[in-house]
Amino acid sequence: MPWPLWSVRDVVWSGVPFDHIRGQAIAVETLTRALESDLVHHAYRFEGPPGVGKELTAVALAQALLCTAGERLGCGRCDACRRASERNADEPVVPLHPDFIFVGRGIYPQEIIGKKETQEVSVEQIRRVVLAHAAYAPHEGRAKVFLIRDADELSISAANALLKTLEEPRQGTHFILLTSRPEKLLDTIRSRSLPVRFGPLPDDDLAAIVKARGLAPERLAEVVEMAAGSAATALEVADAELSAARQAFVAGLMRAVAAPDLAEAVAFSEAIERDRGTLLDNLQALAAAFAQRVRQRIRSAPASAELLARRYELVLDAIDSVERNGSSPLIVSGLITSLRHAEQRRPGAKPPIVLQRR
């Protein structure tokens, strides 16, 4: 699994760890109060859109729990804080600190967990990475922290294997589950973890993040608007190569929607990139484009904004179908058909192909 474009790699760690978190004052206050009162929950669930600082905050919390300098919020300077924020240079790319353990699809090679993970986190990873370590005391005596990236990707068997440990971990063991789709977690996982909610980042914070990466000033307003509060999306839009590929997909799909018949839709659907991750990124770009147009027209052209909002919902349905491992060509051709019909139908009428989200 590739690292997110906006992740712990983008931060030069120095000073108090929580000082690096932008735009998430409520989440930070919740966690710092727990740390200062020595009432840290054993299992947190960080919920919010992708690319808004959930993983950065998880690392800051881990540093505070592992810090050996006596600072309740972490000092950011001691050896434990440093190793919690730094990563191995080689695969698997995980923290240097042995008591800060990452869990997630594709983090570990097949030879370590005995299975290739293409769609979900396997029960083998939970057994070998979590259960095999959670039963023992921390290596360095202070705490043990498990960070589960994209926790909604846990397979049912993996989630069930995690339940007992998540509910009754060993003293000093903490879990941090990250998710942008909390509704897809098993109810039993949700009931055993305490939610901490993260919202979209303010425009000023997004601007500061992309400016620090060298974005040309003339593109700043466009990138911030397209990002809709996500630093990861902002950096993708700012990346010329990635942005060109996304724009080509969006333009090609919209040409198929506007074509006089479905021949172009069929041709476009058959020619798309079959990689699930790439298709999801492209569909997210399409959804962002519709969302941007809705914001632009909601006041001046409400009827047009309503149509665009319907199209946005259809794209979200297609994204969900891809995530459930549906056939990419069928999903894209169905989406094009639905988008074509959305422009013609009366409000309240259903499209001919409805891709239901869970």
Tab-separated table of N, CA, C and O in Angstrom, residues 186-270:
chain	number	residue	atom	x	y	z
A	186	LEU	N	-17.424	-3.089	11.368
A	186	LEU	CA	-18.376	-3.912	12.090
A	186	LEU	C	-18.864	-3.160	13.327
A	186	LEU	O	-18.096	-2.446	13.980
A	187	ASP	N	-20.147	-3.325	13.653
A	187	ASP	CA	-20.690	-2.675	14.844
A	187	ASP	C	-19.915	-3.077	16.098
A	187	ASP	O	-19.752	-2.274	17.024
A	188	THR	N	-19.442	-4.306	16.131
A	188	THR	CA	-18.688	-4.776	17.294
A	188	THR	C	-17.349	-4.053	17.442
A	188	THR	O	-16.877	-3.829	18.554
A	189	ILE	N	-16.731	-3.675	16.321
A	189	ILE	CA	-15.495	-2.892	16.370
A	189	ILE	C	-15.806	-1.472	16.834
A	189	ILE	O	-15.109	-0.900	17.682
A	190	ARG	N	-16.865	-0.900	16.313
A	190	ARG	CA	-17.228	0.472	16.681
A	190	ARG	C	-17.584	0.566	18.158
A	190	ARG	O	-17.235	1.545	18.838
A	191	SER	N	-18.281	-0.441	18.663
A	191	SER	CA	-18.704	-0.394	20.068
A	191	SER	C	-17.533	-0.534	21.038
A	191	SER	O	-17.649	-0.173	22.207
A	192	ARG	N	-16.410	-1.035	20.560
A	192	ARG	CA	-15.241	-1.242	21.422
A	192	ARG	C	-14.193	-0.147	21.265
A	192	ARG	O	-13.086	-0.269	21.798
A	193	SER	N	-14.513	0.918	20.545
A	193	SER	CA	-13.557	2.008	20.338
A	193	SER	C	-14.250	3.351	20.530
A	193	SER	O	-15.444	3.494	20.252
A	194	LEU	N	-13.493	4.327	20.985
A	194	LEU	CA	-14.032	5.655	21.286
A	194	LEU	C	-13.779	6.582	20.095
A	194	LEU	O	-12.633	6.754	19.671
A	195	PRO	N	-14.841	7.184	19.521
A	195	PRO	CA	-14.631	8.008	18.324
A	195	PRO	C	-14.017	9.362	18.638
A	195	PRO	O	-14.351	10.007	19.628
A	196	VAL	N	-13.110	9.777	17.771
A	196	VAL	CA	-12.569	11.139	17.766
A	196	VAL	C	-12.739	11.625	16.332
A	196	VAL	O	-12.186	11.022	15.407
A	197	ARG	N	-13.497	12.680	16.140
A	197	ARG	CA	-13.877	13.087	14.787
A	197	ARG	C	-12.987	14.205	14.259
A	197	ARG	O	-12.667	15.157	14.973
A	198	PHE	N	-12.626	14.066	12.989
A	198	PHE	CA	-11.784	15.017	12.282
A	198	PHE	C	-12.587	15.608	11.124
A	198	PHE	O	-13.239	14.863	10.381
A	199	GLY	N	-12.521	16.911	10.972
A	199	GLY	CA	-13.259	17.561	9.899
A	199	GLY	C	-12.347	17.979	8.756
A	199	GLY	O	-11.118	17.855	8.835
A	200	PRO	N	-12.937	18.481	7.654
A	200	PRO	CA	-12.132	19.017	6.553
A	200	PRO	C	-11.232	20.148	7.051
A	200	PRO	O	-11.592	20.892	7.969
A	201	LEU	N	-10.076	20.274	6.443
A	201	LEU	CA	-9.143	21.320	6.853
A	201	LEU	C	-9.594	22.681	6.330
A	201	LEU	O	-10.097	22.792	5.201
A	202	PRO	N	-9.414	23.748	7.108
A	202	PRO	CA	-9.717	25.100	6.630
A	202	PRO	C	-8.844	25.461	5.428
A	202	PRO	O	-7.719	24.951	5.279
A	203	ASP	N	-9.355	26.357	4.604
A	203	ASP	CA	-8.631	26.745	3.389
A	203	ASP	C	-7.240	27.297	3.696
A	203	ASP	O	-6.287	27.027	2.953
A	204	ASP	N	-7.098	28.063	4.778
A	204	ASP	CA	-5.795	28.647	5.107
A	204	ASP	C	-4.761	27.557	5.399
A	204	ASP	O	-3.586	27.679	5.004
A	205	ASP	N	-5.191	26.489	6.076
A	205	ASP	CA	-4.263	25.396	6.370
A	205	ASP	C	-3.890	24.636	5.104
A	205	ASP	O	-2.730	24.256	4.909
A	206	LEU	N	-4.874	24.406	4.230
A	206	LEU	CA	-4.578	23.749	2.952
A	206	LEU	C	-3.584	24.578	2.143
A	206	LEU	O	-2.637	24.038	1.554
A	207	ALA	N	-3.820	25.866	2.093
A	207	ALA	CA	-2.932	26.744	1.336
A	207	ALA	C	-1.506	26.681	1.876
A	207	ALA	O	-0.531	26.615	1.110
A	208	ALA	N	-1.369	26.678	3.208
A	208	ALA	CA	-0.033	26.618	3.798
A	208	ALA	C	0.660	25.304	3.464
A	208	ALA	O	1.868	25.273	3.185
A	209	ILE	N	-0.100	24.208	3.444
A	209	ILE	CA	0.482	22.897	3.165
A	209	ILE	C	0.999	22.828	1.731
A	209	ILE	O	2.132	22.395	1.472
A	210	VAL	N	0.175	23.243	0.762
A	210	VAL	CA	0.606	23.138	-0.639
A	210	VAL	C	1.652	24.191	-0.987
A	210	VAL	O	2.530	23.949	-1.826
A	211	LYS	N	1.611	25.343	-0.347
A	211	LYS	CA	2.648	26.348	-0.574
A	211	LYS	C	4.001	25.832	-0.112
A	211	LYS	O	5.025	26.079	-0.755
A	212	ALA	N	3.992	25.094	1.007
A	212	ALA	CA	5.246	24.536	1.522
A	212	ALA	C	5.840	23.507	0.576
A	212	ALA	O	7.044	23.235	0.626
A	213	ARG	N	5.010	22.932	-0.301
A	213	ARG	CA	5.494	21.963	-1.287
A	213	ARG	C	5.869	22.617	-2.606
A	213	ARG	O	6.123	21.938	-3.597
A	214	GLY	N	5.873	23.957	-2.654
A	214	GLY	CA	6.352	24.675	-3.825
A	214	GLY	C	5.317	24.939	-4.899
A	214	GLY	O	5.681	25.178	-6.061
A	215	LEU	N	4.024	24.925	-4.570
A	215	LEU	CA	2.991	25.187	-5.568
A	215	LEU	C	3.073	26.622	-6.058
A	215	LEU	O	3.251	27.556	-5.269
A	216	ALA	N	2.920	26.794	-7.380
A	216	ALA	CA	2.932	28.134	-7.968
A	216	ALA	C	1.767	28.953	-7.418
A	216	ALA	O	0.641	28.441	-7.329
A	217	PRO	N	1.987	30.198	-7.023
A	217	PRO	CA	0.929	31.017	-6.401
A	217	PRO	C	-0.321	31.139	-7.257
A	217	PRO	O	-1.435	31.190	-6.728
A	218	GLU	N	-0.162	31.156	-8.580
A	218	GLU	CA	-1.326	31.336	-9.447
A	218	GLU	C	-2.267	30.130	-9.439
A	218	GLU	O	-3.422	30.233	-9.859
A	219	ARG	N	-1.793	28.985	-8.952
A	219	ARG	CA	-2.648	27.791	-8.896
A	219	ARG	C	-3.243	27.557	-7.514
A	219	ARG	O	-4.039	26.646	-7.314
A	220	LEU	N	-2.878	28.388	-6.551
A	220	LEU	CA	-3.242	28.135	-5.164
A	220	LEU	C	-4.762	28.093	-4.970
A	220	LEU	O	-5.295	27.155	-4.361
A	221	ALA	N	-5.479	29.089	-5.466
A	221	ALA	CA	-6.928	29.159	-5.257
A	221	ALA	C	-7.627	27.954	-5.889
A	221	ALA	O	-8.533	27.355	-5.291
A	222	GLU	N	-7.188	27.578	-7.095
A	222	GLU	CA	-7.794	26.432	-7.797
A	222	GLU	C	-7.583	25.142	-7.005
A	222	GLU	O	-8.514	24.350	-6.818
A	223	VAL	N	-6.368	24.929	-6.528
A	223	VAL	CA	-6.049	23.696	-5.808
A	223	VAL	C	-6.835	23.617	-4.503
A	223	VAL	O	-7.398	22.569	-4.161
A	224	VAL	N	-6.894	24.702	-3.755
A	224	VAL	CA	-7.600	24.714	-2.476
A	224	VAL	C	-9.082	24.446	-2.690
A	224	VAL	O	-9.710	23.689	-1.935
A	225	GLU	N	-9.676	25.021	-3.730
A	225	GLU	CA	-11.099	24.797	-3.992
A	225	GLU	C	-11.373	23.336	-4.363
A	225	GLU	O	-12.326	22.722	-3.885
A	226	MET	N	-10.526	22.767	-5.215
A	226	MET	CA	-10.708	21.380	-5.630
A	226	MET	C	-10.504	20.404	-4.467
A	226	MET	O	-11.094	19.327	-4.439
A	227	ALA	N	-9.684	20.790	-3.499
A	227	ALA	CA	-9.317	19.866	-2.431
A	227	ALA	C	-10.457	19.581	-1.468
A	227	ALA	O	-10.475	18.524	-0.835
A	228	ALA	N	-11.402	20.502	-1.319
A	228	ALA	CA	-12.553	20.319	-0.427
A	228	ALA	C	-12.129	19.890	0.977
A	228	ALA	O	-12.699	18.986	1.575
A	229	GLY	N	-11.075	20.522	1.480
A	229	GLY	CA	-10.676	20.283	2.861
A	229	GLY	C	-9.695	19.165	3.088
A	229	GLY	O	-9.331	18.891	4.234
A	230	SER	N	-9.222	18.504	2.024
A	230	SER	CA	-8.302	17.376	2.164
A	230	SER	C	-6.914	17.755	1.668
A	230	SER	O	-6.741	18.121	0.500
A	231	ALA	N	-5.916	17.629	2.542
A	231	ALA	CA	-4.547	17.917	2.137
A	231	ALA	C	-4.060	16.904	1.107
A	231	ALA	O	-3.308	17.240	0.190
A	232	ALA	N	-4.481	15.639	1.255
A	232	ALA	CA	-4.073	14.616	0.286
A	232	ALA	C	-4.590	14.959	-1.108
A	232	ALA	O	-3.863	14.866	-2.102
A	233	THR	N	-5.864	15.386	-1.197
A	233	THR	CA	-6.426	15.774	-2.493
A	233	THR	C	-5.724	17.008	-3.024
A	233	THR	O	-5.435	17.102	-4.226
A	234	ALA	N	-5.434	17.961	-2.152
A	234	ALA	CA	-4.752	19.178	-2.587
A	234	ALA	C	-3.403	18.857	-3.217
A	234	ALA	O	-3.041	19.401	-4.267
A	235	LEU	N	-2.650	17.941	-2.593
A	235	LEU	CA	-1.342	17.596	-3.121
A	235	LEU	C	-1.449	16.800	-4.416
A	235	LEU	O	-0.587	16.904	-5.290
A	236	GLU	N	-2.507	16.001	-4.567
A	236	GLU	CA	-2.724	15.301	-5.822
A	236	GLU	C	-3.041	16.289	-6.938
A	236	GLU	O	-2.526	16.182	-8.052
A	237	VAL	N	-3.922	17.247	-6.642
A	237	VAL	CA	-4.271	18.257	-7.640
A	237	VAL	C	-3.053	19.093	-7.997
A	237	VAL	O	-2.854	19.470	-9.160
A	238	ALA	N	-2.213	19.366	-7.007
A	238	ALA	CA	-1.022	20.180	-7.249
A	238	ALA	C	0.049	19.434	-8.035
A	238	ALA	O	0.876	20.051	-8.709
A	239	ASP	N	0.050	18.099	-7.959
A	239	ASP	CA	1.025	17.289	-8.677
A	239	ASP	C	0.659	17.257	-10.159
A	239	ASP	O	-0.386	16.739	-10.544
A	240	ALA	N	1.506	17.814	-11.000
A	240	ALA	CA	1.178	17.981	-12.416
A	240	ALA	C	0.898	16.647	-13.104
A	240	ALA	O	-0.073	16.520	-13.872
A	241	GLU	N	1.735	15.637	-12.841
A	241	GLU	CA	1.560	14.353	-13.514
A	241	GLU	C	0.280	13.651	-13.069
A	241	GLU	O	-0.511	13.181	-13.898
A	242	LEU	N	0.079	13.592	-11.757
A	242	LEU	CA	-1.137	12.965	-11.255
A	242	LEU	C	-2.371	13.722	-11.707
A	242	LEU	O	-3.381	13.136	-12.108
A	243	SER	N	-2.298	15.046	-11.662
A	243	SER	CA	-3.440	15.859	-12.044
A	243	SER	C	-3.800	15.665	-13.512
A	243	SER	O	-4.981	15.581	-13.873
A	244	ALA	N	-2.790	15.555	-14.373
A	244	ALA	CA	-3.048	15.354	-15.800
A	244	ALA	C	-3.752	14.026	-16.048
A	244	ALA	O	-4.683	13.940	-16.860
A	245	ALA	N	-3.333	12.964	-15.340
A	245	ALA	CA	-3.966	11.660	-15.512
A	245	ALA	C	-5.416	11.685	-15.042
A	245	ALA	O	-6.309	11.134	-15.702
A	246	ARG	N	-5.656	12.330	-13.900
A	246	ARG	CA	-7.027	12.435	-13.396
A	246	ARG	C	-7.894	13.239	-14.366
A	246	ARG	O	-9.038	12.867	-14.651
A	247	GLN	N	-7.366	14.342	-14.852
A	247	GLN	CA	-8.139	15.190	-15.758
A	247	GLN	C	-8.458	14.460	-17.060
A	247	GLN	O	-9.546	14.625	-17.621
A	248	ALA	N	-7.525	13.646	-17.536
A	248	ALA	CA	-7.773	12.884	-18.762
A	248	ALA	C	-8.910	11.887	-18.554
A	248	ALA	O	-9.769	11.707	-19.434
A	249	PHE	N	-8.929	11.235	-17.389
A	249	PHE	CA	-10.025	10.304	-17.082
A	249	PHE	C	-11.352	11.040	-17.026
A	249	PHE	O	-12.351	10.599	-17.634
A	250	VAL	N	-11.397	12.153	-16.306
A	250	VAL	CA	-12.646	12.912	-16.162
A	250	VAL	C	-13.135	13.397	-17.526
A	250	VAL	O	-14.320	13.265	-17.861
A	251	ALA	N	-12.212	13.932	-18.323
A	251	ALA	CA	-12.603	14.442	-19.644
A	251	ALA	C	-13.111	13.323	-20.542
A	251	ALA	O	-14.122	13.475	-21.248
A	252	GLY	N	-12.442	12.173	-20.528
A	252	GLY	CA	-12.860	11.053	-21.360
A	252	GLY	C	-14.218	10.521	-20.942
A	252	GLY	O	-15.068	10.212	-21.804
A	253	LEU	N	-14.446	10.413	-19.653
A	253	LEU	CA	-15.735	9.910	-19.185
A	253	LEU	C	-16.857	10.881	-19.541
A	253	LEU	O	-17.938	10.471	-19.988
A	254	MET	N	-16.611	12.188	-19.386
A	254	MET	CA	-17.655	13.164	-19.706
A	254	MET	C	-17.933	13.229	-21.207
A	254	MET	O	-19.056	13.514	-21.617
A	255	ARG	N	-16.927	12.946	-22.026
A	255	ARG	CA	-17.181	12.853	-23.476
A	255	ARG	C	-18.114	11.683	-23.766
A	255	ARG	O	-19.014	11.777	-24.617
A	256	ALA	N	-17.902	10.570	-23.061
A	256	ALA	CA	-18.773	9.416	-23.243
A	256	ALA	C	-20.194	9.717	-22.779
A	256	ALA	O	-21.168	9.257	-23.385
A	257	VAL	N	-20.321	10.506	-21.700
A	257	VAL	CA	-21.647	10.887	-21.219
A	257	VAL	C	-22.369	11.749	-22.256
A	257	VAL	O	-23.577	11.603	-22.481
A	258	ALA	N	-21.628	12.627	-22.912
A	258	ALA	CA	-22.234	13.556	-23.880
A	258	ALA	C	-22.380	12.968	-25.279
A	258	ALA	O	-23.026	13.574	-26.142
A	259	ALA	N	-21.815	11.792	-25.527
A	259	ALA	CA	-21.862	11.189	-26.869
A	259	ALA	C	-23.300	10.857	-27.274
A	259	ALA	O	-24.165	10.622	-26.429
A	260	PRO	N	-23.591	10.818	-28.597
A	260	PRO	CA	-24.962	10.569	-29.055
A	260	PRO	C	-25.469	9.158	-28.758
A	260	PRO	O	-26.672	8.919	-28.729
A	261	ASP	N	-24.564	8.196	-28.585
A	261	ASP	CA	-24.994	6.836	-28.259
A	261	ASP	C	-24.002	6.241	-27.261
A	261	ASP	O	-23.073	6.909	-26.806
A	262	LEU	N	-24.193	4.956	-26.947
A	262	LEU	CA	-23.376	4.317	-25.916
A	262	LEU	C	-22.090	3.683	-26.439
A	262	LEU	O	-21.354	3.072	-25.660
A	263	ALA	N	-21.825	3.829	-27.732
A	263	ALA	CA	-20.624	3.204	-28.287
A	263	ALA	C	-19.358	3.745	-27.615
A	263	ALA	O	-18.448	2.978	-27.272
A	264	GLU	N	-19.305	5.054	-27.405
A	264	GLU	CA	-18.120	5.636	-26.769
A	264	GLU	C	-18.027	5.214	-25.303
A	264	GLU	O	-16.935	5.027	-24.772
A	265	ALA	N	-19.179	5.034	-24.657
A	265	ALA	CA	-19.183	4.581	-23.266
A	265	ALA	C	-18.574	3.191	-23.151
A	265	ALA	O	-17.777	2.910	-22.249
A	266	VAL	N	-18.967	2.296	-24.072
A	266	VAL	CA	-18.436	0.934	-24.065
A	266	VAL	C	-16.929	0.950	-24.309
A	266	VAL	O	-16.155	0.282	-23.605
A	267	ALA	N	-16.498	1.746	-25.307
A	267	ALA	CA	-15.075	1.816	-25.635
A	267	ALA	C	-14.272	2.385	-24.461
A	267	ALA	O	-13.204	1.875	-24.111
A	268	PHE	N	-14.796	3.435	-23.824
A	268	PHE	CA	-14.100	4.042	-22.691
A	268	PHE	C	-14.008	3.058	-21.524
A	268	PHE	O	-12.955	2.925	-20.897
A	269	SER	N	-15.096	2.347	-21.251
A	269	SER	CA	-15.126	1.411	-20.130
A	269	SER	C	-14.140	0.271	-20.313
A	269	SER	O	-13.508	-0.189	-19.356
A	270	GLU	N	-13.997	-0.200	-21.549
A	270	GLU	CA	-13.076	-1.302	-21.817
A	270	GLU	C	-11.616	-0.861	-21.761
A	270	GLU	O	-10.723	-1.673	-21.521
